[in-house]
Every structure is written in C-alpha cells, then in structure tokens.
Short mmCIF file of N, CA and C in Angstrom, two decimals:
data_model
loop_
_atom_site.label_atom_id
_atom_site.label_comp_id
_atom_site.label_asym_id
_atom_site.label_seq_id
_atom_site.Cartn_x
_atom_site.Cartn_y
_atom_site.Cartn_z
N MET P 25 21.70 14.65 -4.67
CA MET P 25 22.44 13.47 -4.25
C MET P 25 21.56 12.57 -3.63
N LYS P 26 20.61 13.00 -2.88
CA LYS P 26 19.61 11.90 -2.18
C LYS P 26 18.21 12.05 -2.64
N ASN P 27 18.21 12.59 -4.02
CA ASN P 27 16.85 12.60 -4.65
C ASN P 27 16.37 11.25 -5.18
N CYS P 28 15.25 10.83 -4.62
CA CYS P 28 14.84 9.24 -5.12
C CYS P 28 13.62 9.52 -5.81
N ILE P 29 13.34 8.71 -6.96
CA ILE P 29 12.01 8.70 -7.68
C ILE P 29 11.39 7.36 -7.45
N ASN P 30 10.13 7.58 -6.91
CA ASN P 30 9.45 6.29 -6.82
C ASN P 30 8.73 5.82 -8.02
N ARG P 31 9.29 4.57 -8.34
CA ARG P 31 8.78 3.99 -9.50
C ARG P 31 8.04 2.62 -9.14
N ALA P 32 7.34 2.92 -7.88
CA ALA P 32 6.33 1.66 -7.50
C ALA P 32 5.27 1.00 -8.23
N ALA P 33 4.46 2.15 -8.51
CA ALA P 33 3.18 1.66 -9.39
C ALA P 33 3.34 1.13 -10.80
N VAL P 34 4.35 1.76 -11.57
CA VAL P 34 4.47 1.83 -12.98
C VAL P 34 4.71 0.16 -13.28
N PRO P 35 5.57 -0.44 -12.86
CA PRO P 35 5.72 -1.94 -13.32
C PRO P 35 4.47 -2.71 -13.10
N ALA P 36 3.91 -2.70 -12.01
CA ALA P 36 2.64 -3.55 -11.63
C ALA P 36 1.52 -3.18 -12.81
N LEU P 37 1.44 -1.90 -12.99
CA LEU P 37 0.41 -1.43 -13.93
C LEU P 37 0.77 -1.92 -15.40
N LEU P 38 1.75 -1.94 -15.87
CA LEU P 38 2.31 -2.34 -17.02
C LEU P 38 2.18 -3.84 -17.12
N LEU P 39 2.33 -4.62 -16.07
CA LEU P 39 2.13 -5.97 -16.04
C LEU P 39 0.62 -6.01 -16.38
N CYS P 40 -0.35 -5.59 -15.66
CA CYS P 40 -1.61 -5.94 -15.82
C CYS P 40 -2.03 -5.47 -17.36
N ILE P 41 -1.42 -4.37 -17.89
CA ILE P 41 -1.74 -4.03 -19.42
C ILE P 41 -1.31 -5.13 -20.29
N ALA P 42 0.01 -5.58 -20.11
CA ALA P 42 0.69 -6.57 -20.88
C ALA P 42 -0.02 -7.74 -20.86
N ALA P 43 -0.33 -8.17 -19.63
CA ALA P 43 -0.98 -9.66 -19.44
C ALA P 43 -2.49 -9.69 -20.07
N GLY P 44 -3.10 -8.50 -20.27
CA GLY P 44 -4.56 -8.53 -20.70
C GLY P 44 -5.33 -8.76 -19.57
N LEU P 45 -5.16 -8.33 -18.44
CA LEU P 45 -6.01 -8.50 -17.26
C LEU P 45 -7.16 -7.89 -17.42
N PRO P 46 -8.36 -8.25 -16.85
CA PRO P 46 -9.46 -7.33 -16.85
C PRO P 46 -9.42 -6.02 -16.13
N PRO P 47 -10.25 -5.08 -16.37
CA PRO P 47 -10.11 -3.69 -15.78
C PRO P 47 -10.25 -3.76 -14.48
N GLY P 48 -10.99 -4.73 -13.72
CA GLY P 48 -11.07 -4.87 -12.34
C GLY P 48 -9.68 -5.04 -11.61
N ASP P 49 -8.85 -5.43 -12.30
CA ASP P 49 -7.51 -5.96 -11.66
C ASP P 49 -6.43 -4.67 -11.69
N ALA P 50 -7.00 -3.47 -12.25
CA ALA P 50 -6.26 -2.20 -12.15
C ALA P 50 -6.15 -1.81 -10.91
N ALA P 51 -7.34 -2.01 -9.91
CA ALA P 51 -6.93 -1.74 -8.66
C ALA P 51 -5.59 -2.34 -7.91
N ALA P 52 -5.34 -3.49 -8.31
CA ALA P 52 -4.19 -4.31 -7.69
C ALA P 52 -2.91 -3.55 -8.18
N ALA P 53 -2.93 -2.87 -9.43
CA ALA P 53 -1.76 -2.13 -9.91
C ALA P 53 -1.64 -1.03 -8.84
N GLU P 54 -2.71 -0.32 -8.46
CA GLU P 54 -2.60 0.90 -7.53
C GLU P 54 -1.93 0.44 -6.23
N ARG P 55 -2.17 -0.83 -5.81
CA ARG P 55 -1.73 -1.26 -4.45
C ARG P 55 -0.93 -2.44 -4.76
N PRO P 56 0.36 -2.29 -5.34
CA PRO P 56 1.16 -3.54 -5.74
C PRO P 56 1.57 -4.31 -4.58
N LEU P 57 1.80 -3.95 -3.28
CA LEU P 57 2.21 -4.76 -2.18
C LEU P 57 1.26 -5.29 -1.29
N ALA P 58 -0.22 -5.04 -1.75
CA ALA P 58 -1.17 -5.68 -0.97
C ALA P 58 -1.06 -7.07 -1.08
N GLY P 59 -1.24 -7.75 0.11
CA GLY P 59 -1.32 -9.26 0.24
C GLY P 59 0.15 -9.75 0.59
N VAL P 60 1.27 -8.90 0.45
CA VAL P 60 2.72 -9.31 0.75
C VAL P 60 2.68 -9.64 2.32
N ARG P 61 2.95 -10.74 2.81
CA ARG P 61 3.01 -10.95 4.15
C ARG P 61 4.35 -11.26 4.68
N ASP P 62 5.25 -11.65 3.94
CA ASP P 62 6.56 -11.93 4.19
C ASP P 62 7.54 -11.46 2.84
N PHE P 63 8.77 -11.40 3.37
CA PHE P 63 9.64 -11.05 2.12
C PHE P 63 11.08 -11.54 2.54
N THR P 64 11.96 -12.06 1.60
CA THR P 64 13.37 -12.34 1.94
C THR P 64 14.21 -11.27 1.44
N VAL P 65 15.32 -10.91 2.18
CA VAL P 65 16.14 -9.97 1.74
C VAL P 65 17.12 -10.43 1.26
N MET P 66 17.64 -9.96 0.18
CA MET P 66 18.82 -10.37 -0.72
C MET P 66 19.76 -9.14 -0.89
N ILE P 67 20.92 -9.17 -0.72
CA ILE P 67 21.91 -8.05 -1.07
C ILE P 67 22.82 -8.73 -2.11
N GLU P 68 23.01 -8.10 -3.09
CA GLU P 68 23.83 -8.54 -4.33
C GLU P 68 25.30 -8.39 -3.80
N HIS P 69 26.16 -9.40 -4.22
CA HIS P 69 27.45 -9.46 -3.78
C HIS P 69 28.22 -7.88 -4.03
N LEU P 70 29.00 -7.82 -3.17
CA LEU P 70 29.78 -6.41 -3.19
C LEU P 70 31.30 -6.82 -3.66
N ASP P 71 31.72 -5.86 -4.79
CA ASP P 71 33.08 -6.31 -5.14
C ASP P 71 34.13 -5.39 -4.52
N GLU P 72 35.26 -5.46 -5.00
CA GLU P 72 36.45 -4.61 -4.30
C GLU P 72 36.39 -3.20 -4.43
N ASP P 73 35.59 -2.74 -5.50
CA ASP P 73 35.32 -1.26 -5.46
C ASP P 73 34.41 -0.78 -4.32
N SER P 74 33.28 -1.79 -3.96
CA SER P 74 32.80 -1.29 -2.80
C SER P 74 33.51 -1.31 -1.59
N ALA P 75 34.46 -2.22 -1.38
CA ALA P 75 35.17 -2.40 -0.23
C ALA P 75 36.11 -1.14 -0.14
N ALA P 76 36.61 -0.74 -1.33
CA ALA P 76 37.56 0.40 -1.35
C ALA P 76 36.89 1.67 -0.87
N CYS P 77 35.42 1.83 -1.07
CA CYS P 77 34.89 2.85 -0.59
C CYS P 77 34.15 2.58 0.85
N GLY P 78 34.53 1.47 1.65
CA GLY P 78 34.10 1.38 2.90
C GLY P 78 32.90 0.62 3.10
N ILE P 79 32.14 0.12 1.83
CA ILE P 79 31.04 -0.44 1.86
C ILE P 79 31.10 -1.94 2.39
N THR P 80 30.21 -2.43 3.17
CA THR P 80 30.34 -3.87 3.60
C THR P 80 28.86 -4.50 3.52
N GLY P 81 28.77 -5.72 3.53
CA GLY P 81 27.52 -6.38 3.30
C GLY P 81 26.73 -6.33 4.82
N GLU P 82 27.70 -6.37 5.95
CA GLU P 82 27.14 -6.29 7.14
C GLU P 82 26.31 -4.87 7.40
N ALA P 83 26.98 -3.85 6.88
CA ALA P 83 26.43 -2.62 7.23
C ALA P 83 25.20 -2.38 6.32
N LEU P 84 25.04 -2.85 5.15
CA LEU P 84 24.12 -2.78 4.30
C LEU P 84 22.85 -3.68 4.90
N ALA P 85 23.25 -4.79 5.30
CA ALA P 85 21.98 -5.61 6.07
C ALA P 85 21.40 -4.78 7.48
N GLU P 86 22.59 -4.20 8.17
CA GLU P 86 22.09 -3.37 9.37
C GLU P 86 21.06 -2.21 8.91
N ALA P 87 21.32 -1.60 7.85
CA ALA P 87 20.46 -0.46 7.23
C ALA P 87 19.20 -0.92 6.92
N ILE P 88 19.06 -2.10 6.20
CA ILE P 88 17.84 -2.81 5.98
C ILE P 88 16.98 -3.05 7.27
N GLU P 89 17.64 -3.78 8.14
CA GLU P 89 17.07 -4.28 9.43
C GLU P 89 16.54 -3.27 10.19
N SER P 90 17.22 -1.97 10.01
CA SER P 90 17.02 -0.80 11.17
C SER P 90 15.51 -0.29 10.56
N GLU P 91 15.11 -0.51 9.45
CA GLU P 91 13.85 0.07 9.01
C GLU P 91 12.70 -0.79 8.96
N THR P 92 13.15 -2.18 8.91
CA THR P 92 12.03 -3.44 8.71
C THR P 92 11.79 -4.00 10.17
N ALA P 93 12.77 -3.51 11.19
CA ALA P 93 12.52 -4.22 12.50
C ALA P 93 11.12 -3.89 12.95
N GLY P 94 10.47 -4.82 13.71
CA GLY P 94 9.16 -4.73 14.15
C GLY P 94 8.01 -4.53 13.31
N ALA P 95 8.36 -4.70 11.86
CA ALA P 95 7.25 -4.70 10.95
C ALA P 95 6.27 -6.01 11.24
N PRO P 96 5.10 -5.69 10.99
CA PRO P 96 4.08 -6.83 11.35
C PRO P 96 4.16 -7.72 10.27
N LEU P 97 5.16 -8.37 9.89
CA LEU P 97 5.18 -9.50 8.74
C LEU P 97 5.28 -11.10 9.26
N GLY P 98 4.57 -11.66 8.77
CA GLY P 98 4.51 -13.06 9.35
C GLY P 98 4.68 -14.13 7.87
N ALA P 99 4.43 -15.36 8.44
CA ALA P 99 4.59 -16.42 7.26
C ALA P 99 3.47 -16.09 6.37
N GLY P 100 3.73 -16.75 4.86
CA GLY P 100 2.64 -16.77 4.07
C GLY P 100 2.81 -15.69 2.92
N GLY P 101 1.77 -15.27 2.07
CA GLY P 101 2.04 -14.12 1.22
C GLY P 101 2.44 -14.54 -0.06
N LYS P 102 3.25 -13.89 -0.80
CA LYS P 102 3.46 -14.13 -2.26
C LYS P 102 4.85 -14.66 -2.28
N GLY P 103 5.76 -14.63 -1.30
CA GLY P 103 7.13 -15.18 -1.41
C GLY P 103 7.99 -14.08 -1.93
N VAL P 104 7.87 -12.67 -1.55
CA VAL P 104 8.48 -11.69 -2.13
C VAL P 104 9.99 -11.54 -1.69
N THR P 105 10.94 -11.07 -2.82
CA THR P 105 12.09 -10.84 -2.59
C THR P 105 12.19 -9.41 -2.45
N LEU P 106 13.10 -8.92 -1.43
CA LEU P 106 13.55 -7.56 -1.41
C LEU P 106 15.02 -7.42 -1.60
N TYR P 107 15.34 -6.99 -2.90
CA TYR P 107 16.68 -7.06 -3.39
C TYR P 107 17.48 -5.81 -3.52
N LEU P 108 18.56 -5.78 -3.03
CA LEU P 108 19.34 -4.45 -2.76
C LEU P 108 20.55 -4.73 -3.69
N ARG P 109 20.77 -3.86 -4.60
CA ARG P 109 22.10 -3.72 -5.51
C ARG P 109 22.69 -2.34 -5.15
N VAL P 110 24.03 -2.55 -4.93
CA VAL P 110 24.85 -1.27 -4.79
C VAL P 110 26.17 -1.60 -5.68
N SER P 111 26.21 -0.51 -6.67
CA SER P 111 27.14 -0.61 -7.54
C SER P 111 28.08 0.66 -7.31
N THR P 112 29.40 0.31 -7.10
CA THR P 112 30.40 1.50 -6.69
C THR P 112 31.65 1.62 -7.52
N LEU P 113 31.92 2.80 -7.81
CA LEU P 113 33.23 3.10 -8.36
C LEU P 113 34.08 4.19 -7.55
N PRO P 114 35.18 3.91 -7.23
CA PRO P 114 36.09 4.77 -6.63
C PRO P 114 36.71 5.55 -7.53
N LYS P 115 37.08 6.88 -7.54
CA LYS P 115 37.77 7.65 -8.54
C LYS P 115 38.18 9.11 -7.90
N ASP P 116 39.55 9.18 -8.02
CA ASP P 116 40.02 10.49 -7.58
C ASP P 116 39.57 11.06 -6.10
N GLY P 117 39.65 10.26 -5.18
CA GLY P 117 39.25 10.38 -3.93
C GLY P 117 37.76 10.35 -3.61
N ASN P 118 36.91 10.36 -4.51
CA ASN P 118 35.54 10.28 -4.37
C ASN P 118 35.00 8.75 -4.79
N CYS P 119 33.71 8.61 -4.30
CA CYS P 119 33.17 7.33 -4.58
C CYS P 119 31.69 7.64 -5.34
N PHE P 120 31.40 6.83 -6.42
CA PHE P 120 30.16 7.18 -7.02
C PHE P 120 29.26 5.69 -6.61
N SER P 121 28.10 5.80 -6.36
CA SER P 121 27.39 4.71 -5.96
C SER P 121 25.79 4.82 -6.74
N SER P 122 25.65 3.83 -7.33
CA SER P 122 24.05 3.49 -7.66
C SER P 122 23.53 2.51 -6.74
N VAL P 123 22.49 2.99 -5.96
CA VAL P 123 21.76 2.18 -5.16
C VAL P 123 20.28 1.76 -5.59
N ASP P 124 20.07 0.66 -5.84
CA ASP P 124 18.76 0.09 -6.27
C ASP P 124 18.06 -0.84 -5.36
N ILE P 125 16.81 -0.66 -4.99
CA ILE P 125 16.15 -1.84 -4.21
C ILE P 125 14.84 -2.00 -4.99
N GLU P 126 14.56 -3.40 -5.15
CA GLU P 126 13.20 -3.63 -5.80
C GLU P 126 12.56 -4.82 -4.99
N ALA P 127 11.34 -4.95 -4.93
CA ALA P 127 10.57 -6.12 -4.39
C ALA P 127 9.83 -6.72 -5.59
N TYR P 128 10.10 -8.13 -5.65
CA TYR P 128 9.64 -8.74 -6.64
C TYR P 128 9.19 -10.30 -6.36
N TYR P 129 8.65 -11.10 -7.27
CA TYR P 129 8.52 -12.36 -7.17
C TYR P 129 8.18 -13.10 -8.37
N PHE P 130 8.28 -14.32 -8.44
CA PHE P 130 8.14 -14.99 -9.85
C PHE P 130 6.77 -15.72 -9.77
N GLY P 131 6.08 -15.35 -11.03
CA GLY P 131 4.57 -15.94 -11.01
C GLY P 131 4.55 -16.60 -12.38
N VAL P 132 3.37 -17.26 -12.55
CA VAL P 132 3.13 -17.91 -13.79
C VAL P 132 2.12 -17.30 -14.64
N LEU P 133 2.40 -17.01 -16.01
CA LEU P 133 1.45 -16.05 -16.73
C LEU P 133 0.13 -16.83 -16.93
N GLY P 134 -0.95 -16.17 -16.88
CA GLY P 134 -2.23 -16.57 -16.83
C GLY P 134 -2.73 -16.93 -18.40
N ARG P 135 -3.94 -17.41 -18.38
CA ARG P 135 -4.32 -18.07 -19.88
C ARG P 135 -4.45 -17.07 -20.71
N SER P 136 -4.63 -15.69 -20.29
CA SER P 136 -5.00 -14.57 -21.15
C SER P 136 -3.56 -14.24 -22.07
N ASP P 137 -2.51 -14.78 -21.55
CA ASP P 137 -1.11 -14.43 -22.25
C ASP P 137 -0.93 -15.67 -23.23
N ARG P 138 -0.11 -15.32 -24.45
CA ARG P 138 0.02 -16.43 -25.48
C ARG P 138 1.04 -17.37 -24.83
N ARG P 139 1.89 -16.72 -23.86
CA ARG P 139 2.95 -17.84 -23.11
C ARG P 139 2.36 -18.29 -21.91
N ALA P 140 0.88 -18.67 -21.90
CA ALA P 140 0.48 -19.00 -20.71
C ALA P 140 1.17 -20.23 -20.07
N GLY P 141 1.51 -20.15 -18.79
CA GLY P 141 2.20 -21.26 -17.91
C GLY P 141 3.72 -20.98 -17.73
N ALA P 142 4.18 -19.82 -18.61
CA ALA P 142 5.58 -19.57 -18.40
C ALA P 142 5.79 -18.62 -17.14
N GLU P 143 7.04 -18.77 -16.54
CA GLU P 143 7.24 -18.16 -15.32
C GLU P 143 7.76 -16.63 -15.61
N ALA P 144 7.42 -15.63 -15.04
CA ALA P 144 7.71 -14.35 -15.28
C ALA P 144 8.01 -13.59 -13.83
N LYS P 145 9.16 -12.92 -13.87
CA LYS P 145 9.41 -12.00 -12.75
C LYS P 145 8.32 -10.89 -12.70
N VAL P 146 7.73 -10.82 -11.58
CA VAL P 146 6.73 -9.60 -11.37
C VAL P 146 7.38 -8.60 -10.24
N GLU P 147 7.54 -7.32 -11.03
CA GLU P 147 8.27 -6.30 -10.03
C GLU P 147 7.20 -5.54 -9.45
N LEU P 148 6.87 -5.67 -8.00
CA LEU P 148 6.01 -4.96 -7.20
C LEU P 148 6.39 -3.45 -6.81
N TRP P 149 7.70 -3.32 -6.85
CA TRP P 149 8.18 -2.15 -6.32
C TRP P 149 9.54 -1.84 -6.55
N SER P 150 10.04 -0.61 -6.86
CA SER P 150 11.46 -0.41 -7.15
C SER P 150 11.73 1.21 -6.88
N ASN P 151 12.87 1.43 -6.50
CA ASN P 151 13.48 2.67 -6.22
C ASN P 151 14.92 2.73 -6.14
N GLY P 152 15.48 3.99 -6.38
CA GLY P 152 16.82 3.97 -6.42
C GLY P 152 17.54 5.36 -6.60
N THR P 153 18.69 5.42 -6.42
CA THR P 153 19.33 6.63 -6.54
C THR P 153 20.85 6.69 -6.87
N ILE P 154 21.46 7.51 -7.22
CA ILE P 154 22.87 7.78 -7.59
C ILE P 154 23.37 8.72 -6.53
N LEU P 155 24.59 8.51 -5.95
CA LEU P 155 25.14 9.40 -4.96
C LEU P 155 26.83 9.42 -5.27
N VAL P 156 27.21 10.66 -5.04
CA VAL P 156 28.75 10.81 -4.93
C VAL P 156 29.17 11.58 -3.70
N THR P 157 30.23 11.07 -3.03
CA THR P 157 30.67 11.75 -1.88
C THR P 157 32.23 11.49 -1.92
N ARG P 158 32.85 12.05 -0.98
CA ARG P 158 34.19 11.94 -0.67
C ARG P 158 34.32 10.57 -0.07
N ARG P 159 35.45 9.79 -0.40
CA ARG P 159 35.64 8.41 -0.12
C ARG P 159 35.54 8.13 1.52
N GLY P 160 35.75 8.93 2.34
CA GLY P 160 35.67 8.62 3.68
C GLY P 160 34.34 8.74 4.24
N GLU P 161 33.50 9.59 3.52
CA GLU P 161 32.18 9.80 4.02
C GLU P 161 31.23 8.84 3.22
N HIS P 162 31.60 8.07 2.17
CA HIS P 162 30.71 7.29 1.27
C HIS P 162 29.83 6.29 2.13
N ALA P 163 30.59 5.35 2.83
CA ALA P 163 29.78 4.26 3.60
C ALA P 163 28.64 4.74 4.07
N PRO P 164 28.80 5.85 5.17
CA PRO P 164 27.56 6.21 5.85
C PRO P 164 26.41 6.89 5.02
N GLU P 165 26.79 7.59 4.05
CA GLU P 165 25.95 8.15 3.08
C GLU P 165 25.16 7.18 2.27
N VAL P 166 25.81 5.99 1.99
CA VAL P 166 25.09 4.74 1.16
C VAL P 166 24.04 4.19 2.27
N GLY P 167 24.47 3.94 3.56
CA GLY P 167 23.60 3.63 4.63
C GLY P 167 22.45 4.23 4.72
N ALA P 168 22.65 5.77 4.72
CA ALA P 168 21.42 6.68 4.87
C ALA P 168 20.50 6.49 3.78
N VAL P 169 21.16 6.26 2.55
CA VAL P 169 20.22 6.31 1.43
C VAL P 169 19.36 4.83 1.55
N ILE P 170 20.05 3.89 1.83
CA ILE P 170 19.35 2.58 1.90
C ILE P 170 18.18 2.62 2.95
N ARG P 171 18.60 3.27 4.13
CA ARG P 171 17.43 3.41 5.24
C ARG P 171 16.20 4.24 4.49
N GLN P 172 16.64 5.27 3.86
CA GLN P 172 15.59 6.07 3.39
C GLN P 172 14.66 5.17 2.27
N LEU P 173 15.40 4.53 1.35
CA LEU P 173 14.77 3.74 0.45
C LEU P 173 13.86 2.71 1.03
N VAL P 174 14.33 1.90 2.04
CA VAL P 174 13.63 0.86 2.69
C VAL P 174 12.39 1.53 3.40
N ARG P 175 12.68 2.70 4.10
CA ARG P 175 11.73 3.39 4.68
C ARG P 175 10.44 3.67 3.79
N GLY P 176 10.64 3.97 2.59
CA GLY P 176 9.74 4.37 1.48
C GLY P 176 8.91 3.06 1.14
N PHE P 177 9.84 1.88 1.25
CA PHE P 177 8.98 0.65 0.94
C PHE P 177 8.14 0.30 1.94
N MET P 178 8.72 0.42 3.21
CA MET P 178 7.70 0.11 4.43
C MET P 178 6.46 0.93 4.40
N GLN P 179 6.53 2.26 4.09
CA GLN P 179 5.59 3.12 3.97
C GLN P 179 4.53 2.70 3.08
N ASP P 180 4.94 2.39 1.83
CA ASP P 180 4.20 1.77 0.59
C ASP P 180 3.44 0.35 1.02
N TRP P 181 4.12 -0.39 1.73
CA TRP P 181 3.64 -1.63 2.16
C TRP P 181 2.54 -1.38 3.26
N ARG P 182 2.83 -0.58 4.10
CA ARG P 182 1.83 -0.41 5.26
C ARG P 182 0.49 0.21 4.49
N ARG P 183 0.66 1.26 3.52
CA ARG P 183 -0.59 1.73 2.92
C ARG P 183 -1.33 0.74 2.06
N ASP P 184 -0.68 -0.07 1.40
CA ASP P 184 -1.28 -1.18 0.50
C ASP P 184 -1.75 -2.18 1.37
N ASN P 185 -1.43 -2.48 2.62
CA ASN P 185 -2.00 -3.51 3.52
C ASN P 185 -2.87 -3.05 4.56
N SER P 186 -3.23 -1.87 4.47
CA SER P 186 -4.12 -1.19 5.60
C SER P 186 -5.56 -1.20 5.32
#
C-alpha cells in the first residue's frame, strides 16, 4: 500500500539522451536537483470524490509544508514547480487514491535538437503510489504518503546540492 518507486533519475537521463547532450552532461542526470534553490508548490484541484474521502487541499498543503519547513531554500535557481496530484475514487466504503508528486521546470531546447528554441517540460524528479483504505481512514493515510514522498524529494534535493 505504501510501496513507492523512485523514478527520479530516469527522466533527466532520458532528456540528456534525447537532446543529444555531450557525455559530460550525464553527470547532471545523476544529480537532477543540483542547482535548484527554490520551488513553487502547486496542488492540483481536488474533486468531489476527494471530498467524499475526507481529502482537503489544506491538509495536503500542510503535509507538504511539514516536510519542507526549514529547508535552506532561497531565491534564484531554475524556477522549479513541485506538483502534487491526488486522484481519488470512493467505492463500497473504501477509497482508492493515486498520489503523484513531480518536480519540473520549463526550458528551451538547445541547438543540438532539431526543434531548437522550442519550450519543453523538464521533469527533474517524480514519485508516486496507489493506496486503498477504508473511507474514514483514507485522508490521514494520504497525508502520510504525501509526507513520505516529499521527504524523499527533500532527501534527494539535499544529496544533489551537498
């Protein structure tokens, strides 16, 4: 239920390969969050199914803030968005949720790409999981999963910026 697969390095590595970057840039793929000095948190709009399972935007924001509080982040950096998406379905007294978090920014493709100058979404980090619980227990479990995922993001961020 709380098994999370870290997919952090794969998108950055694939981006380097697809963009035809020189081999020296492969190191950047191994540390995709290096240089990130600030990020904006965005939470996707919740629907009535989320509300039926007790999930609120305020609780999701609190779960994120609890893990990012005191982080040594300042102005500058790549302008990264930390995006949270929770999709929920209530059914037969249970709630099913998919929880996904990704860190991304928009960048311009370099001259080595045939679409040079085009803007592209650059995914630096992502992780997620699916969980099922009884309806009355669901919102706290979703909060715990979000804290776990954000904790993983912050660990990776610290590693890449140390």
